[in-house]
Amino acid sequence: VPLPGEFQLIERFTRPFLAGAGVEVGIGDDAAVLRPPPGHDLVATVDAVVEGVHFGGAFSPEEVGWKSLAVNLSDLAAMGARPLWALVALATPPDADLRWLERVGRGIAHCARRHGTSVVGGNVTAASQTSLTVTVMGVVRRGRALLRSGARVGDLLVVSGNLGDAALGLSPSAPRPLVARQRRPVPRLALGQGAVGVARAAIDISDGLLQDLGHLCEASGTGARVELDRLPLSRAYRAATKGRVDPREEALSGGEDYELLLAVPPARLRALQEVARRARTPVAVIGEMEAKTGIRVVKGGGSLHRPRRAGHDHFHSGRVLGPGRRRA
Amino acid sequence: VPLPGEFQLIERFTRPFLAGAGVEVGIGDDAAVLRPPPGHDLVATVDAVVEGVHFGGAFSPEEVGWKSLAVNLSDLAAMGARPLWALVALATPPDADLRWLERVGRGIAHCARRHGTSVVGGNVTAASQTSLTVTVMGVVRRGRALLRSGARVGDLLVVSGNLGDAALGLSPSAPRPLVARQRRPVPRLALGQGAVGVARAAIDISDGLLQDLGHLCEASGTGARVELDRLPLSRAYRAATKGRVDPREEALSGGEDYELLLAVPPARLRALQEVARRARTPVAVIGEMEAKTGIRVVKGGGSLHRPRRAGHDHFHSGRVLGPGRRRA
């Protein structure tokens, strides 16, 4: 008896997935059975990438798969958690190309292996539009998760990597390093895990620096000052925005950088820098948490910079391809 | 400053969700922080309901919400697990009716409260088609999960509730009890949890009795015999299928019943019946696990019944509204 289409699809899609630590029962039962290490809290999040919204035809299927998992791992990085397990829900038109889906599965498996994560289950359903909804579960030592709410006035704002590259990389004609940052984000897991007990608060800035800093401030009951000249920008970013009226726009609000924003007491900055060095992740101090509510962006001379926008909201902006992830 | 559309949507969609046991950090951070009870395994699964595939305009928004969570809880029931936490990923057209989505949220919250589950996070994204992808996490005492692979030759096949009602209830003109079974399935959690240590194997039969029994047999390395006259049928089912050429078709292969199929050693049948009595869930013995591979459906006189189909596969059948969930 030939396999019905759906089972064949599942078999080919899931073939590259491997089970690792703590997986008692993986793919193939009604649910996965997992054994969290003792003394740890479980950290869990879900995120979706949708065709035509988060990825388009310029993405390779491996890039779609990689990104669908990586954006979730970035959320775990922001909690200081170690990812262990993922569930992958695929929605696809019934006439989808099996080989394309197989390559998506390989992209997921590649990202999973690279970051010590096992794909332990999932679901396949028919839909008019292709999408991947990925759930990631990880662990952090009990009570030690990095929250958004821990920042205090006087904490330094530290950001990883460079800002704005991913937003510029939306254009398929953008220089290759920028496109790679859009399509193949690398979650800052080592930095996040190392920052536990060092940083007071953390958030991933997938919605853009200003918007996510706003969430950090709101959760912590503070304001913040950002120094425009201290934003870390890549050489490719500087070249691509040269001569623009507002060359820092994507760095402030572009979104999808999947970098971490940390609030660090000044006395622990050296320790954080040591963590970053070990994680091989560049970090930069870009401002400070302040008592006055709201976010001030200041230029070198101290004058205020007025950003043109605070961040993306694809429910209003009508952008078809671009960032638009929000935590529910 | 007015809330952007997406944040307003999230606020209204998530308002009825309550946090309960083991929720250290719920909705509002990069990820949820959860504290599983010691000595337990974690049981996790994900499933999606898609507009036009799993629900249509005849469903109320509360029914859509209820069902999106209930189908996942049924998978946990089949593992003998106690559900604790859920993540809800909503995909919706940007111009969706906020009040409709708010009522979907209420349906989820209603099902969650009824079954002791907290919605601890989620995601909202734009898409052309409305869908809900729900992840459920629960716990079972370490090493005690009910698997598909535990059945042995000679075990009795026990099924909960009645079969085929949900498939008949797909038609909006079907009698009300059948429609309710399609739109508002009740996961058999008390039965599943009580069956731990009593049944040897379990599966939920959301894909239809024969198909899911096939999975049970395959995982356990056995065959099975099903006695046609012992299939539990509701009065409404009997009335609706009276005079049909094959009146048991939906009971054998209809799908979406969200009942449990258990493999129980004969010596433990009384114990299982006592568990069912306490769970207020009717159960019926419908056959036996056999050494010969394959599934035989036998009539009263012992002659073989040849089912017209083994189960649904919406990737081949082209059905628009109907069952089609598969475990990846």
XYZ file of C-alpha atoms in Angstrom:
656
model
C 0.000 0.000 0.000
C 1.551 3.343 -0.964
C 1.898 5.922 1.765
C -0.784 8.583 1.640
C 0.636 11.997 0.746
C 0.582 13.339 4.242
C 2.553 10.543 5.832
C 5.113 10.674 3.063
C 5.409 14.414 3.595
C 5.912 13.939 7.329
C 8.462 11.195 6.777
C 10.532 13.322 4.428
C 10.133 16.524 6.398
C 11.122 14.967 9.717
C 13.859 12.607 8.503
C 16.765 14.950 9.409
C 15.491 15.556 12.957
C 17.510 13.891 15.710
C 16.554 13.264 19.320
C 19.017 14.303 22.004
C 19.222 14.992 25.724
C 16.162 14.436 27.858
C 13.994 13.031 25.071
C 12.189 9.974 26.448
C 9.725 9.801 23.550
C 10.144 11.958 20.460
C 8.308 12.121 17.162
C 5.690 9.423 16.642
C 3.442 9.250 19.694
C 0.479 11.419 20.678
C 2.903 13.782 22.404
C 6.579 14.007 23.270
C 7.792 12.860 26.695
C 10.651 14.977 27.987
C 12.743 14.899 31.138
C 13.835 18.347 32.329
C 16.990 18.376 34.472
C 16.228 18.789 38.195
C 16.609 22.211 39.798
C 15.629 24.061 36.661
C 12.701 26.115 35.452
C 11.209 25.400 32.063
C 11.273 28.287 29.564
C 8.871 28.059 26.616
C 7.928 30.254 23.677
C 6.241 30.016 20.277
C 6.672 32.016 17.090
C 5.547 31.729 13.493
C 7.062 32.575 10.120
C 4.547 33.027 7.326
C 5.137 33.011 3.580
C 4.749 36.496 2.145
C 4.986 38.061 5.606
C 8.255 36.795 7.088
C 9.791 35.100 4.090
C 9.426 35.269 0.342
C 10.656 33.595 -2.779
C 14.141 35.038 -2.389
C 14.654 32.824 0.676
C 16.031 29.362 0.084
C 13.986 26.621 1.784
C 16.936 25.956 4.115
C 16.871 29.642 5.112
C 13.129 29.455 5.844
C 13.696 26.430 8.075
C 16.705 27.920 9.846
C 14.935 31.194 10.525
C 11.755 29.559 11.833
C 13.732 27.981 14.652
C 16.347 30.696 15.160
C 13.802 33.423 15.960
C 12.500 31.251 18.797
C 15.951 30.435 20.096
C 16.582 34.169 20.279
C 13.697 34.484 22.725
C 15.232 31.775 24.891
C 18.589 33.559 24.691
C 16.885 36.668 26.071
C 15.750 34.635 29.108
C 19.234 33.236 29.711
C 17.866 29.773 28.942
C 19.463 26.725 27.356
C 17.238 25.372 24.566
C 16.528 21.652 24.613
C 13.440 20.770 22.580
C 11.342 22.099 19.714
C 7.919 21.291 18.253
C 7.376 22.237 14.603
C 3.896 22.867 13.184
C 3.941 23.055 9.403
C 1.025 24.438 7.405
C 1.304 23.897 3.681
C -0.831 23.847 0.545
C -1.631 20.217 -0.360
C 0.129 20.617 -3.716
C 3.381 21.916 -2.224
C 6.671 20.684 -3.621
C 7.844 17.820 -1.403
C 11.483 18.511 -2.201
C 11.093 22.149 -1.130
C 9.545 21.052 2.183
C 12.265 18.459 2.669
C 14.864 21.224 2.345
C 12.950 23.356 4.874
C 13.189 20.403 7.263
C 16.928 20.255 6.669
C 17.240 23.956 7.483
C 15.427 23.400 10.776
C 17.563 20.363 11.577
C 20.751 22.306 10.811
C 19.801 25.145 13.167
C 18.659 22.634 15.802
C 21.908 20.646 15.768
C 23.974 23.813 15.840
C 22.211 24.926 19.004
C 21.806 21.631 20.858
C 18.070 21.415 20.302
C 16.048 18.280 19.464
C 12.917 18.442 17.329
C 10.640 16.187 19.375
C 7.291 16.524 17.634
C 5.043 18.626 15.526
C 2.082 18.708 13.261
C 1.309 19.010 9.576
C -1.853 20.618 8.293
C -3.211 21.848 4.990
C -3.485 25.624 4.533
C -3.578 28.089 1.659
C -0.301 29.701 2.742
C 2.896 28.046 3.906
C 3.865 28.767 7.494
C 5.975 27.280 10.260
C 4.960 27.728 13.873
C 7.756 26.614 16.138
C 7.619 26.068 19.889
C 10.897 25.946 21.759
C 11.403 24.685 25.307
C 14.543 25.152 27.327
C 15.738 25.383 30.881
C 17.358 27.865 33.207
C 18.454 27.306 36.789
C 15.479 27.723 39.104
C 14.499 31.344 39.637
C 17.385 32.693 37.537
C 15.643 33.566 34.253
C 16.501 37.005 32.859
C 13.261 38.991 32.786
C 12.285 42.260 31.178
C 11.266 43.644 34.524
C 14.579 43.588 36.383
C 16.214 46.792 35.113
C 16.894 49.676 37.528
C 17.692 53.335 37.086
C 21.416 53.702 36.442
C 21.828 50.328 34.720
C 23.820 50.520 31.524
C 22.139 49.495 28.285
C 24.264 46.940 26.493
C 23.468 45.575 23.052
C 25.028 42.644 21.205
C 26.241 42.606 17.611
C 25.315 45.310 15.120
C 21.980 47.006 14.585
C 19.903 47.495 11.468
C 21.595 44.974 9.213
C 18.602 42.632 9.016
C 16.210 45.416 8.016
C 18.520 46.530 5.203
C 18.928 42.867 4.239
C 15.222 42.618 3.383
C 16.104 43.822 -0.091
C 17.404 40.875 -2.125
C 19.774 43.309 -3.861
C 21.382 44.338 -0.563
C 25.023 43.372 0.043
C 25.400 39.714 0.972
C 26.327 40.214 4.681
C 23.126 42.210 5.225
C 20.979 39.635 3.421
C 22.515 36.874 5.541
C 21.580 38.755 8.700
C 17.976 38.877 7.501
C 17.708 35.262 6.430
C 20.003 33.387 8.748
C 19.912 35.088 12.151
C 22.179 33.614 14.822
C 20.599 33.506 18.290
C 22.830 34.916 21.035
C 22.474 31.887 23.282
C 25.963 31.833 24.793
C 25.737 35.525 25.684
C 22.273 35.151 27.206
C 23.222 32.125 29.297
C 26.421 33.813 30.443
C 24.522 36.961 31.378
C 22.469 35.132 34.019
C 23.471 36.612 37.375
C 25.337 39.454 35.654
C 22.684 41.419 33.746
C 19.572 42.517 35.619
C 17.206 42.337 32.630
C 17.218 41.289 28.999
C 15.050 41.352 25.903
C 15.616 40.368 22.310
C 15.248 43.286 19.949
C 13.516 41.519 17.101
C 10.902 44.296 16.892
C 13.505 47.053 16.658
C 15.671 48.647 19.318
C 13.325 51.467 20.288
C 10.200 49.367 20.465
C 11.786 46.588 22.497
C 13.582 49.076 24.740
C 10.119 50.514 25.324
C 8.946 47.097 26.521
C 11.973 46.804 28.815
C 11.306 50.258 30.288
C 7.612 49.578 30.729
C 8.215 46.245 32.462
C 10.909 47.750 34.707
C 9.096 51.021 35.436
C 11.908 53.198 34.129
C 12.833 55.422 31.189
C 16.017 55.273 29.139
C 18.546 57.378 27.262
C 20.077 56.079 24.038
C 23.190 57.701 22.581
C 22.904 57.788 18.822
C 26.649 57.849 18.198
C 27.189 54.682 20.228
C 24.899 52.430 18.192
C 27.039 49.583 16.824
C 26.845 49.638 13.021
C 28.469 47.255 10.592
C 30.668 48.476 7.770
C 28.056 47.195 5.306
C 25.356 49.147 7.144
C 27.391 52.360 7.067
C 28.080 51.966 3.358
C 24.453 51.219 2.505
C 23.035 54.195 4.443
C 25.686 56.765 3.516
C 24.154 60.056 2.483
C 20.672 59.251 3.791
C 18.729 61.930 5.668
C 18.327 59.591 8.633
C 21.092 56.967 8.367
C 20.341 55.485 11.806
C 16.679 54.753 11.100
C 17.031 50.986 10.576
C 19.428 50.705 13.515
C 16.874 52.324 15.819
C 13.701 50.738 14.485
C 14.386 48.262 11.716
C 13.712 45.080 13.608
C 14.663 41.427 13.088
C 18.200 41.846 14.348
C 17.718 39.094 16.970
C 20.308 40.752 19.137
C 20.061 40.997 22.912
C 19.522 44.204 24.850
C 20.744 43.890 28.433
C 20.468 46.123 31.493
C 23.714 45.850 33.447
C 24.698 47.589 36.699
C 27.852 49.662 36.019
C 29.813 47.632 38.598
C 29.129 44.477 36.575
C 30.020 45.834 33.144
C 33.475 44.258 33.205
C 31.983 40.901 34.123
C 29.484 41.200 31.277
C 32.265 42.089 28.855
C 34.146 38.994 29.967
C 31.015 36.879 29.359
C 30.705 38.426 25.896
C 34.357 37.734 25.136
C 33.916 34.084 26.040
C 30.714 33.941 23.965
C 32.607 35.539 21.051
C 29.840 38.105 20.806
C 30.652 41.806 20.502
C 28.735 44.066 22.878
C 28.401 47.844 23.089
C 27.137 50.216 25.772
C 24.542 52.415 24.071
C 22.880 54.258 26.942
C 21.448 54.055 30.401
C 18.202 53.401 32.244
C 16.794 56.658 33.607
C 14.141 57.634 36.134
C 12.236 59.846 33.731
C 9.744 57.728 31.781
C 10.014 57.568 28.018
C 12.982 57.047 25.751
C 15.307 59.891 24.788
C 17.620 59.436 21.833
C 20.488 61.955 22.125
C 23.085 63.047 19.596
C 26.769 63.580 20.289
C 26.304 67.200 21.376
C 23.486 66.199 23.728
C 20.612 67.463 21.536
C 17.545 65.283 21.079
C 17.108 63.117 17.983
C 13.525 62.544 16.894
C 13.219 59.106 15.314
C 10.835 58.931 12.374
C 9.175 55.814 13.689
C 9.313 53.703 16.821
C 9.104 50.261 15.244
C 7.125 48.134 12.875
C 3.552 47.072 13.217
C 2.640 45.099 10.138
C -0.998 45.235 11.132
C -0.947 48.946 10.306
C 1.967 49.493 8.000
C 0.752 47.182 5.263
C 4.281 45.926 4.628
C 4.106 42.540 3.037
C 7.600 41.290 3.667
C 9.155 42.447 6.843
C 9.291 42.168 10.556
C 6.130 41.877 12.496
C 6.566 39.507 15.361
C 4.913 40.340 18.611
C 4.708 38.491 21.854
C 1.123 37.720 22.851
C -0.676 57.646 21.907
C -3.204 55.131 20.581
C -2.219 51.480 20.729
C -1.140 50.092 17.377
C -3.580 47.512 16.037
C -1.514 44.524 16.928
C -1.050 45.365 20.565
C -4.738 46.126 20.935
C -5.528 42.798 19.300
C -3.212 40.980 21.696
C -4.634 42.799 24.687
C -8.205 41.886 23.803
C -7.401 38.358 22.686
C -5.422 37.493 25.812
C -7.538 39.333 28.408
C -9.502 36.227 29.515
C -6.383 34.111 30.017
C -5.454 33.380 33.632
C -2.186 32.131 35.054
C -2.309 29.171 37.426
C -0.088 26.516 38.967
C 3.605 26.558 38.211
C 3.551 29.772 36.183
C 6.516 31.880 37.306
C 6.283 34.278 34.351
C 3.330 34.177 31.966
C 2.303 36.337 29.036
C 4.431 39.425 28.497
C 8.101 38.465 28.533
C 10.255 36.961 25.765
C 9.158 33.507 26.937
C 7.173 31.909 29.730
C 8.965 30.600 32.824
C 7.342 27.461 34.204
C 8.070 25.241 37.181
C 7.257 21.564 36.574
C 6.544 19.551 39.734
C 9.503 17.331 40.756
C 9.444 13.642 39.885
C 7.502 14.176 36.681
C 8.164 13.972 32.974
C 7.062 16.808 30.737
C 4.577 15.907 27.986
C 4.273 18.340 25.073
C 2.353 18.480 21.820
C 1.260 20.987 19.178
C -1.709 21.064 16.845
C -3.320 23.583 14.516
C -6.871 24.390 13.471
C -7.150 26.234 10.168
C -10.100 28.173 8.780
C -11.708 26.308 5.893
C -9.903 23.095 6.844
C -10.827 22.431 10.475
C -13.486 25.048 11.036
C -15.830 27.088 8.904
C -18.375 29.836 9.174
C -20.858 27.574 10.948
C -18.558 27.495 13.988
C -19.028 30.213 16.568
C -15.759 31.941 17.507
C -16.038 30.418 20.990
C -16.256 26.959 19.389
C -13.148 27.670 17.295
C -11.239 28.683 20.416
C -12.485 25.750 22.485
C -11.647 23.227 19.794
C -8.154 24.613 19.141
C -7.180 23.800 22.728
C -9.332 20.691 23.237
C -7.736 18.751 20.366
C -4.353 19.220 22.053
C -5.622 18.263 25.477
C -6.895 15.046 23.921
C -3.318 14.182 22.941
C -2.220 14.735 26.524
C -5.109 12.563 27.733
C -3.797 9.783 25.501
C -0.432 9.999 27.301
C -2.044 9.877 30.747
C -0.736 13.388 31.358
C -2.143 16.249 33.389
C -2.166 19.446 31.295
C -0.702 22.556 32.885
C 0.252 25.160 30.317
C -0.591 26.266 26.785
C 0.963 28.591 24.205
C -1.381 30.008 21.566
C -0.126 31.186 18.166
C -2.784 33.120 16.285
C -2.486 33.878 12.571
C -5.076 36.316 11.300
C -5.725 38.635 8.388
C -4.866 42.210 9.426
C -8.456 43.324 8.797
C -10.012 40.620 11.004
C -12.911 41.530 13.261
C -11.467 42.272 16.699
C -14.688 41.219 18.415
C -14.619 37.866 16.634
C -11.024 37.272 17.773
C -11.907 38.365 21.293
C -14.609 35.695 21.377
C -12.126 33.089 20.090
C -9.908 34.034 23.033
C -12.839 33.536 25.376
C -13.455 30.059 23.930
C -9.815 29.139 24.570
C -9.961 30.541 28.089
C -13.166 28.621 28.813
C -11.635 25.315 27.721
C -8.413 26.137 29.594
C -10.171 26.884 32.884
C -12.349 23.808 32.581
C -9.264 21.621 32.278
C -6.878 23.311 34.716
C -4.642 24.746 32.017
C -3.028 28.203 31.979
C -2.371 30.070 28.747
C 1.164 31.301 29.421
C 2.193 32.869 26.132
C 1.774 32.951 22.419
C 2.239 34.888 19.272
C 0.179 36.914 16.823
C 1.064 37.167 13.167
C -0.563 38.355 9.968
C -1.655 35.710 7.465
C -4.197 35.377 4.669
C -6.110 32.654 6.518
C -7.080 32.496 10.178
C -5.482 29.682 12.160
C -4.667 28.783 15.732
C -1.619 26.678 16.510
C -1.724 25.591 20.124
C 1.060 23.973 22.119
C 0.116 22.184 25.322
C 2.518 21.095 28.040
C 1.618 18.798 30.888
C 3.154 16.323 33.279
C 2.999 12.647 34.121
C 4.831 10.804 36.867
C 8.341 9.956 35.712
C 8.442 7.046 33.301
C 4.696 6.415 33.521
C 3.435 8.001 30.288
C 1.008 5.848 28.284
C 2.664 5.150 24.951
C 1.431 3.698 21.696
C 4.052 0.999 21.837
C 3.055 -0.834 25.027
C 0.251 -3.087 23.759
C 0.697 -6.869 23.766
C -1.086 -9.736 22.063
C -4.167 -10.610 24.090
C -4.771 -7.099 25.423
C -8.369 -5.989 25.133
C -9.157 -2.957 23.010
C -11.193 -0.475 25.025
C -12.634 2.722 23.594
C -14.219 5.658 25.399
C -17.492 7.387 24.524
C -19.241 6.852 21.203
C -17.735 6.665 17.751
C -18.557 8.538 14.568
C -20.626 11.348 16.045
C -18.108 14.081 15.202
C -17.849 13.059 11.553
C -21.630 13.150 11.161
C -21.638 16.479 13.013
C -19.601 18.101 10.225
C -22.888 18.842 8.481
C -24.423 21.968 10.042
C -27.848 20.406 9.456
C -26.980 17.344 11.577
C -28.801 16.851 14.894
C -27.503 19.109 17.633
C -25.740 16.429 19.737
C -23.676 15.369 16.723
C -22.784 18.957 15.835
C -21.686 19.573 19.426
C -19.373 16.563 19.273
C -17.749 18.054 16.156
C -17.375 21.587 17.467
C -16.886 21.168 21.180
C -14.933 17.966 21.789
C -14.296 17.082 25.430
C -10.819 15.647 26.058
C -10.863 12.437 28.131
C -8.304 13.667 30.632
C -9.652 11.969 33.770
C -9.828 8.616 31.985
C -6.329 8.963 30.551
C -4.788 9.949 33.877
C -6.622 7.164 35.668
C -5.492 4.631 33.089
C -1.807 5.151 33.958
C -0.585 1.855 35.420
C -3.774 0.093 34.288
C -3.754 0.261 30.493
C -0.627 -0.834 28.651
C -0.989 1.568 25.712
C -3.200 4.412 24.561
C -3.840 6.635 21.558
C -6.426 9.255 20.790
C -8.525 8.343 17.783
C -8.830 11.771 16.218
C -7.887 10.365 12.807
C -10.534 7.658 12.933
C -10.601 4.349 14.797
C -9.040 2.176 12.097
C -6.254 4.558 11.226
C -5.252 5.217 14.816
C -5.583 1.558 15.727
C -3.181 0.970 12.859
C -0.688 3.321 14.527
C -1.131 1.481 17.837
C -0.542 -1.888 16.178
C 2.468 -0.647 14.253
C 4.079 0.863 17.349
C 3.380 -2.253 19.411
C 4.281 -4.784 16.708
C 0.894 -6.501 16.786
C -2.306 -6.846 14.792
C -5.849 -6.406 16.058
C -9.384 -7.679 15.704
C -12.317 -5.272 15.934
C -15.856 -6.555 16.439
C -18.244 -4.466 14.404
C -21.250 -5.113 16.615
C -19.454 -3.877 19.716
C -18.673 -0.377 18.431
C -20.357 2.084 20.811
C -22.817 4.203 18.842
C -24.974 7.022 20.118
C -28.723 7.054 19.595
C -28.270 10.101 17.343
C -25.674 8.233 15.282
C -27.941 5.205 14.853
C -30.831 7.400 13.772
C -28.735 9.411 11.322
C -27.186 6.341 9.623
C -30.299 4.117 9.570
C -30.794 2.449 6.203
C -27.311 3.287 4.911
C -25.396 0.631 2.993
C -22.490 0.948 5.431
C -23.923 2.441 8.630
C -20.670 1.932 10.593
C -18.451 3.820 8.169
C -18.100 7.001 10.247
C -17.659 4.998 13.439
C -14.752 3.091 11.896
C -13.082 5.883 9.983
C -14.814 9.221 10.522
C -12.254 10.862 12.722
C -12.327 13.801 15.143
C -13.999 11.847 17.911
C -11.191 12.693 20.361
C -11.909 9.516 22.257
C -9.223 7.278 23.740
C -8.364 3.810 22.532
C -6.674 1.756 25.244
C -4.964 -1.636 25.279
C -5.790 -3.328 28.575
C -4.694 -6.764 29.832
C -7.842 -8.837 30.511
C -6.919 -9.164 34.193
C -7.028 -5.367 34.539
C -10.319 -4.770 32.736
C -12.249 -4.458 35.999
C -9.727 -1.924 37.279
C -10.046 0.070 34.046
C -13.828 -0.006 34.297
C -13.571 1.355 37.834
C -11.285 4.162 36.592
C -13.842 4.934 33.864
C -16.682 4.970 36.381
C -14.831 7.487 38.543
C -14.003 9.554 35.427
C -17.702 9.407 34.448
C -16.626 8.234 31.011
C -18.344 5.267 29.360
C -15.991 2.646 27.939
C -16.570 -0.372 25.724
C -14.479 -3.400 24.823
C -14.415 -3.535 21.016
C -11.780 -6.158 20.237
C -8.403 -7.549 21.031
C -4.761 -7.234 20.065
C -3.689 -10.197 17.956
C -0.403 -11.689 16.814
C -1.284 -11.628 13.129
C -0.382 -8.225 11.688
C -3.082 -6.078 10.149
C -6.528 -5.157 11.381
C -9.492 -7.463 10.912
C -12.985 -6.074 11.356
C -15.403 -8.956 12.024
C -19.189 -9.073 11.979
C -21.386 -10.855 14.504
C -21.241 -14.182 12.694
C -17.460 -13.984 12.481
C -17.288 -13.026 8.779
C -14.925 -10.261 7.678
C -16.178 -6.732 7.105
C -14.315 -4.739 4.462
C -14.286 -1.060 5.413
C -14.604 1.327 2.502
C -11.785 3.501 3.727
C -9.218 3.413 6.472
C -9.260 7.064 7.491
C -9.009 10.577 6.199
C -6.057 12.130 4.502
C -7.025 15.617 3.495
C -3.887 15.875 1.393
C -5.431 13.400 -1.036
C -9.151 13.511 -0.452
C -9.562 17.182 -1.282
C -12.065 17.633 1.527
C -12.178 21.244 2.536
C -13.815 20.977 5.904
C -12.995 17.873 7.820
C -10.469 16.006 9.861
C -6.901 15.961 8.826
C -4.640 16.121 11.823
C -1.505 14.080 11.768
C 1.315 13.816 14.185
C 4.645 14.805 12.634
